PDB file of C-alpha atoms in Angstrom:
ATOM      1  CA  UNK A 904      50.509  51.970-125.175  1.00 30.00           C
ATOM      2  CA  UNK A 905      49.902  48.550-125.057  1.00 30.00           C
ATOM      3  CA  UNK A 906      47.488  46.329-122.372  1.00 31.00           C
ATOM      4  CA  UNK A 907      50.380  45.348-120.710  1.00 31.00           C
ATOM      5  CA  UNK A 908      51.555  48.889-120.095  1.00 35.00           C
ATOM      6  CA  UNK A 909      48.991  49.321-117.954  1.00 34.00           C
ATOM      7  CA  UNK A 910      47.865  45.794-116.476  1.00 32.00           C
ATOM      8  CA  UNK A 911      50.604  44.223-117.031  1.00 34.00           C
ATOM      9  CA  UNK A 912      52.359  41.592-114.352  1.00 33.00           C
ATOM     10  CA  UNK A 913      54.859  44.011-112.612  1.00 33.00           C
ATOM     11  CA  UNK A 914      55.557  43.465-109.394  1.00 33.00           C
ATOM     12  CA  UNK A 915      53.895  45.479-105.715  1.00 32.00           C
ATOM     13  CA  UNK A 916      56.169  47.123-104.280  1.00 34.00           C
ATOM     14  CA  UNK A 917      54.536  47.312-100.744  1.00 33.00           C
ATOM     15  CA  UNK A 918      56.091  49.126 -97.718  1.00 36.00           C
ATOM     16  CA  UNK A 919      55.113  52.752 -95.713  1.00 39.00           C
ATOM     17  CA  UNK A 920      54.587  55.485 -97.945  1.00 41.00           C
ATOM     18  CA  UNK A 921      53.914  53.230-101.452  1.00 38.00           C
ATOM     19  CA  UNK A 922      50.925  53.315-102.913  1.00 40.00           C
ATOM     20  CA  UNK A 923      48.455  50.296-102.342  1.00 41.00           C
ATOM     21  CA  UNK A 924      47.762  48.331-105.229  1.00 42.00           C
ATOM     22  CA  UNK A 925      43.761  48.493-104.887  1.00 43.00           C
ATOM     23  CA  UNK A 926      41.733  51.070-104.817  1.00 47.00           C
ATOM     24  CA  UNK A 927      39.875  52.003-101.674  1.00 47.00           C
ATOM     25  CA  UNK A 928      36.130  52.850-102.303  1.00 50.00           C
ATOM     26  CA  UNK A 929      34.443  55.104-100.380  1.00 50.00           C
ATOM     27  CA  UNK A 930      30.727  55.532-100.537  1.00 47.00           C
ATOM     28  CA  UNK A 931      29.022  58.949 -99.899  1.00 48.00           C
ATOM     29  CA  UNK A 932      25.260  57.736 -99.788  1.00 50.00           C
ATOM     30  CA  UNK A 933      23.067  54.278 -99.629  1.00 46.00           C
ATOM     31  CA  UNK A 934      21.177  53.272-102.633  1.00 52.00           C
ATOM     32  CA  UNK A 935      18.494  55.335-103.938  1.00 62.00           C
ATOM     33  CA  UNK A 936      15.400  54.274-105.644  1.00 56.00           C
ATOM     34  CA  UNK A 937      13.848  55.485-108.881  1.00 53.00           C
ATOM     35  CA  UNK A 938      10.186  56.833-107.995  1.00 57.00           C
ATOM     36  CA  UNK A 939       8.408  53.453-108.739  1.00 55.00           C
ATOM     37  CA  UNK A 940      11.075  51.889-105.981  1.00 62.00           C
ATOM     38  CA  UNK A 941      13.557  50.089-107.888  1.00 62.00           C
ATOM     39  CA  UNK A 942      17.397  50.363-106.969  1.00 76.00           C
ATOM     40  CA  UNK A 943      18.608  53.587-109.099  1.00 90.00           C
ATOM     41  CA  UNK A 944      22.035  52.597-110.756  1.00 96.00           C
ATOM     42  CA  UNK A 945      25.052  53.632-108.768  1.00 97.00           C
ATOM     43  CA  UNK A 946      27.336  56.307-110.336  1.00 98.00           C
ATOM     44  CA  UNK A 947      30.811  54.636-109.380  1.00 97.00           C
ATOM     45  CA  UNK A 948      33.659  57.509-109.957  1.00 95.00           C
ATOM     46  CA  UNK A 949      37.106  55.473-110.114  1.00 93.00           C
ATOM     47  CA  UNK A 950      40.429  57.705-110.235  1.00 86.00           C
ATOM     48  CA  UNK A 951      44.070  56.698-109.860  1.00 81.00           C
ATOM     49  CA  UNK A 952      45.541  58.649-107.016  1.00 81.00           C
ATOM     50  CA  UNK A 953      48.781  58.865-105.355  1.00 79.00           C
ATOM     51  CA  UNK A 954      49.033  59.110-101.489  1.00 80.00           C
ATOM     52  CA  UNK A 955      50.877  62.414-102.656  1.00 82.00           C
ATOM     53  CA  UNK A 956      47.196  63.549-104.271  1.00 81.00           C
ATOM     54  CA  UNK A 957      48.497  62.552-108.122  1.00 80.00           C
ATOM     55  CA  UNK A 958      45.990  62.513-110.028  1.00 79.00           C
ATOM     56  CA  UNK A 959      47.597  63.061-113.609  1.00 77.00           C
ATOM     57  CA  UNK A 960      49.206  60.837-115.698  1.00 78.00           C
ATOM     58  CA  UNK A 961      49.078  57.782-114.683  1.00 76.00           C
ATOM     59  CA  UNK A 962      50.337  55.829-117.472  1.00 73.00           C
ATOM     60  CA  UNK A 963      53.199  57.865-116.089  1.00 79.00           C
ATOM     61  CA  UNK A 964      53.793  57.700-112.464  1.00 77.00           C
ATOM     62  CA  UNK A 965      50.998  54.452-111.709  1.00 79.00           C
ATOM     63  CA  UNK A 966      52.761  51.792-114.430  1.00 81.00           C
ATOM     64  CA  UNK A 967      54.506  50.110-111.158  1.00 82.00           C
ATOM     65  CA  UNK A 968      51.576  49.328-109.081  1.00 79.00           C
ATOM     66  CA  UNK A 969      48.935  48.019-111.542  1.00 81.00           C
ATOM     67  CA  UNK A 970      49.378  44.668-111.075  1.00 85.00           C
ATOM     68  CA  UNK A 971      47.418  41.737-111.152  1.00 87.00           C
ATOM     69  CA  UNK A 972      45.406  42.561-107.882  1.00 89.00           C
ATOM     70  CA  UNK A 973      44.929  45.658-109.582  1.00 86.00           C
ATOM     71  CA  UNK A 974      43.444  44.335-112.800  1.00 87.00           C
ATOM     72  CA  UNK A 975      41.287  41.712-111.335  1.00 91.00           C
ATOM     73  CA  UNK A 976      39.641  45.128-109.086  1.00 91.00           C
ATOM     74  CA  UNK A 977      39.812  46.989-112.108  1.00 92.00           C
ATOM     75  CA  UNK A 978      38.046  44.169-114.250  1.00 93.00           C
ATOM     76  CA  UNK A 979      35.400  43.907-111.126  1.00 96.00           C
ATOM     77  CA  UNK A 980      34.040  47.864-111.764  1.00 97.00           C
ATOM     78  CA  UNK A 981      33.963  47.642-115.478  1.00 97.00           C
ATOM     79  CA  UNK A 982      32.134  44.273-116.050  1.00 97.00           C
ATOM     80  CA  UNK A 983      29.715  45.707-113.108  1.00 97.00           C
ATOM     81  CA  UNK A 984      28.826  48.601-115.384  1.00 98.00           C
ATOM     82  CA  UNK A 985      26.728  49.027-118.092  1.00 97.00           C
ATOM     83  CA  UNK A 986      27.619  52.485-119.258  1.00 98.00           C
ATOM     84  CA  UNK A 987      30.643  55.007-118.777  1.00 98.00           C
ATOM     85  CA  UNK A 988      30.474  58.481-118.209  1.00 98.00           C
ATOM     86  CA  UNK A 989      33.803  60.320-119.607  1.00 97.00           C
ATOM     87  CA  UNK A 990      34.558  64.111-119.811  1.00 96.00           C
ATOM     88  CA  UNK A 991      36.044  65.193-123.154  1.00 96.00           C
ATOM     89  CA  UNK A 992      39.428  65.038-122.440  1.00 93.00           C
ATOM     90  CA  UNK A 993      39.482  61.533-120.970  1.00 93.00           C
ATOM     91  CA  UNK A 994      37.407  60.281-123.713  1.00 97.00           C
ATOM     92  CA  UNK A 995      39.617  61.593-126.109  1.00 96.00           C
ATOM     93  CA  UNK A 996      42.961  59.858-124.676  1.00 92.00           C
ATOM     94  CA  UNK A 997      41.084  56.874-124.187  1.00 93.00           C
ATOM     95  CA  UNK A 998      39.202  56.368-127.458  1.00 96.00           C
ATOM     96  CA  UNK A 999      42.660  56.739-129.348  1.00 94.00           C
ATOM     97  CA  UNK A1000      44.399  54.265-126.898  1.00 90.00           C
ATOM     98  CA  UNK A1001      42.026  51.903-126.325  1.00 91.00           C
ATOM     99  CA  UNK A1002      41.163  50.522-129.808  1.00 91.00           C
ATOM    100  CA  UNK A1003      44.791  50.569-130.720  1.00 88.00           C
ATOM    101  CA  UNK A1004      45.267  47.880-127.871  1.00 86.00           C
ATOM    102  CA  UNK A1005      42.800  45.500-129.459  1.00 72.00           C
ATOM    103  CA  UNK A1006      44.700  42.009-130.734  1.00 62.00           C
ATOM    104  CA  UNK A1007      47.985  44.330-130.409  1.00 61.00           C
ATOM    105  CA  UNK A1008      49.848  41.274-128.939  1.00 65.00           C
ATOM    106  CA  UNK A1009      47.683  38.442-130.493  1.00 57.00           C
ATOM    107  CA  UNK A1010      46.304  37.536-127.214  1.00 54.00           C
ATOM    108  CA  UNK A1011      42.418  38.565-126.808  1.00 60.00           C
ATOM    109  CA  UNK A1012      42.114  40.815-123.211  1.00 87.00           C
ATOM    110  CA  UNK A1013      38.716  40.996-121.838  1.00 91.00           C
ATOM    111  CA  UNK A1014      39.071  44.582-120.419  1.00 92.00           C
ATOM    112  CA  UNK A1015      40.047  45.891-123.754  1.00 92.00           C
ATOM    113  CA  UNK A1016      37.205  44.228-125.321  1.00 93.00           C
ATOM    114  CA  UNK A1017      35.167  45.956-123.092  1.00 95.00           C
ATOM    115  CA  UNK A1018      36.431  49.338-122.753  1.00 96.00           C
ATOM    116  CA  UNK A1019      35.878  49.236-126.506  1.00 95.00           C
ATOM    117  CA  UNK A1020      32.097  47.524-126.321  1.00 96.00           C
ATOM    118  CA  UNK A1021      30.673  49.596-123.459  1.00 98.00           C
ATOM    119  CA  UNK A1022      28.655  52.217-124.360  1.00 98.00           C
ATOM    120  CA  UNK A1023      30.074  56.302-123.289  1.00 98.00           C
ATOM    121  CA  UNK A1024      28.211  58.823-122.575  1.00 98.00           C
ATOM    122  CA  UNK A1025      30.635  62.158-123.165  1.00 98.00           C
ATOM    123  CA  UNK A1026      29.670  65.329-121.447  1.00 97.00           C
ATOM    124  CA  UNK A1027      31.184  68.264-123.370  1.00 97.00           C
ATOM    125  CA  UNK A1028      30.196  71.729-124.866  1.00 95.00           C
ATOM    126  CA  UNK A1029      32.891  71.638-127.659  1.00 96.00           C
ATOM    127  CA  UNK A1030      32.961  68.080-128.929  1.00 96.00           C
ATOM    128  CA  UNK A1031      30.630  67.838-132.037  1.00 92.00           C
ATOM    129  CA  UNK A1032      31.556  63.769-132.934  1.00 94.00           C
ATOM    130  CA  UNK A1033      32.444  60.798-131.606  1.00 96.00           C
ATOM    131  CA  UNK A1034      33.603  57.288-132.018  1.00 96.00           C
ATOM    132  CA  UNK A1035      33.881  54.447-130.136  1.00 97.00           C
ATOM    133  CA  UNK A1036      30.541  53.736-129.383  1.00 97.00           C
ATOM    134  CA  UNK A1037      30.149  56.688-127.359  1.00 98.00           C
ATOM    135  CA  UNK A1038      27.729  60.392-127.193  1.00 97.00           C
ATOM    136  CA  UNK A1039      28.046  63.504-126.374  1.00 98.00           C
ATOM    137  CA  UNK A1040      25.522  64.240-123.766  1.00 98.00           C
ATOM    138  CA  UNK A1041      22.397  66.726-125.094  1.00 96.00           C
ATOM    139  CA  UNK A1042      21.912  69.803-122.984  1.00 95.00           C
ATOM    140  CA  UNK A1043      22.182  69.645-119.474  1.00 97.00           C
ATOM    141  CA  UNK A1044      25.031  67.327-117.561  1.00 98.00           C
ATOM    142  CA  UNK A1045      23.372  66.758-114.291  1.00 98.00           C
ATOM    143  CA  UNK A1046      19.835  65.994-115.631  1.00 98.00           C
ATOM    144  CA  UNK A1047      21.020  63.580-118.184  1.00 98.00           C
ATOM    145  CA  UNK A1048      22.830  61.836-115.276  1.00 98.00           C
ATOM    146  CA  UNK A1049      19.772  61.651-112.953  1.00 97.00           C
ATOM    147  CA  UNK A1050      17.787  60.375-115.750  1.00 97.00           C
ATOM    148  CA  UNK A1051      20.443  57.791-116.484  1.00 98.00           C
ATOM    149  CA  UNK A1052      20.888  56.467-113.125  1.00 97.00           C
ATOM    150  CA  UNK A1053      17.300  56.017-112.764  1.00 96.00           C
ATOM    151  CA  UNK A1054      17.190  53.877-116.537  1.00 96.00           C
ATOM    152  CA  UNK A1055      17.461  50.192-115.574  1.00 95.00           C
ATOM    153  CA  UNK A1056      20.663  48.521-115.408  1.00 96.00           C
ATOM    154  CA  UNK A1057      24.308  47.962-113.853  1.00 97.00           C
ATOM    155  CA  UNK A1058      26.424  50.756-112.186  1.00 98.00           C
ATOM    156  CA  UNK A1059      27.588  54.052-114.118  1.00 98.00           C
ATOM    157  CA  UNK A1060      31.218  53.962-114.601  1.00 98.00           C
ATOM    158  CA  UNK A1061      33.347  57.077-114.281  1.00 98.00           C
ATOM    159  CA  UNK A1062      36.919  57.608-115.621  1.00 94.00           C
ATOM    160  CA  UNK A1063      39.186  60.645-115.436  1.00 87.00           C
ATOM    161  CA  UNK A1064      38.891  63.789-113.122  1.00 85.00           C
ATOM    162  CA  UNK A1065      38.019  67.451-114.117  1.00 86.00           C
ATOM    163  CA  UNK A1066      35.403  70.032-114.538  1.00 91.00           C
ATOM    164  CA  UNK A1067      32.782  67.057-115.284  1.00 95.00           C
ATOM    165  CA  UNK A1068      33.483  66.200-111.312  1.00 93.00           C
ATOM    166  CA  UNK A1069      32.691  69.513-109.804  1.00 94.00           C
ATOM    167  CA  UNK A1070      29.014  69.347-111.737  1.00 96.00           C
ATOM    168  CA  UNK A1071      28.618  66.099-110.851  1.00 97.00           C
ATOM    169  CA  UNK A1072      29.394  66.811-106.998  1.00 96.00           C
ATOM    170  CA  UNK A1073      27.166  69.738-106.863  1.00 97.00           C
ATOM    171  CA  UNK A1074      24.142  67.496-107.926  1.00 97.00           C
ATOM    172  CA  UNK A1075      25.095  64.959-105.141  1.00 97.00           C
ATOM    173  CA  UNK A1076      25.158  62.296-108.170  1.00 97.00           C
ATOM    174  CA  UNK A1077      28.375  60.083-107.290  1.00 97.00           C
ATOM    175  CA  UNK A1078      27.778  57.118-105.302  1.00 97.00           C
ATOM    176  CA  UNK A1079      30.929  55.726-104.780  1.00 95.00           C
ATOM    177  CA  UNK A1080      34.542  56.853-105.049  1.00 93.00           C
ATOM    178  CA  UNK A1081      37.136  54.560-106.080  1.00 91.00           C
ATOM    179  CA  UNK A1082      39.954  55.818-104.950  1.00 85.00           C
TER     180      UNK A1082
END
């Protein structure tokens, strides 16, 4: 899929029961500090989600609403972020999409450029290698997290929704939901 596909300049659609072009956020917790009481990096979870509760596929059933609001909020969370934080499967549809998209019309796009620059961080127990400037997390999810968050440095970004939520819950380690 191209750039476009997905930020592309379709038009809202806006009336009862459509889905809202940007995200709401809501934030579980104020800022924490690291133990020598500087700001601990926010873990910012961002998931497209129907008013239905549709969370899969969204190059699917989403297409319509991302439009230029869209982007420009979508642009605002990555270029906030330093690092992203993927579960296996969403790193593995993303690193084959994303580098595809890169001069695919000619016409350089910032987020691309970035999705492809920004360093991952990949938590999973059966991937072995990885590309696109991205690791597979070393033992323990939720400890590697903590210890990230409390490195210096812009927000966490999170992608995608599955198993690598439900750990990341338990530890109370998501800041914000994008939602």
């Amino acid at each position: 899929l191209a750039a476009r596909d997905f930020y592309g300049d379709a038009g809202m659609r806006r009336g009862p029961g459509l889905i809202p072009s940007v995200p709401r956020r809501v934030t579980r917790r104020a800022a924490a500090t690291t133990t020598i009481g500087v700001p601990m990096r926010k873990l910012v979870e961002a998931t497209h989600v129907s008013l239905g509760g549709e969370i899969g596929s969204p190059h699917v059933w989403a297409t319509e609403y991302l439009d230029k609001e869209h982007f420009n909020y979508a642009n605002k969370l990555l270029f906030a972020a330093d690092d992203l934080l993927l579960g296996r499967r969403t790193y593995e549809g993303l690193s084959v999409a994303y580098p595809a998209m890169t001069g695919a019309d000619g016409v350089p796009n910032e987020f691309v450029d970035r999705m492809n620059s920004i360093p991952k961080h990949i938590a999973s127990t059966t991937l072995r290698e990885t590309t696109w400037n991205a690791r597979v997390i070393p033992g323990d999810v939720a400890e590697y997290v903590a210890e990230l968050k409390q490195q210096p440095g812009r927000d966490i970004l999170k992608y995608g929704t599955g198993p690598l939520d439900a750990t990341l819950m338990k530890h109370n380690l998501i800041d914000e939901f994008h939602l």
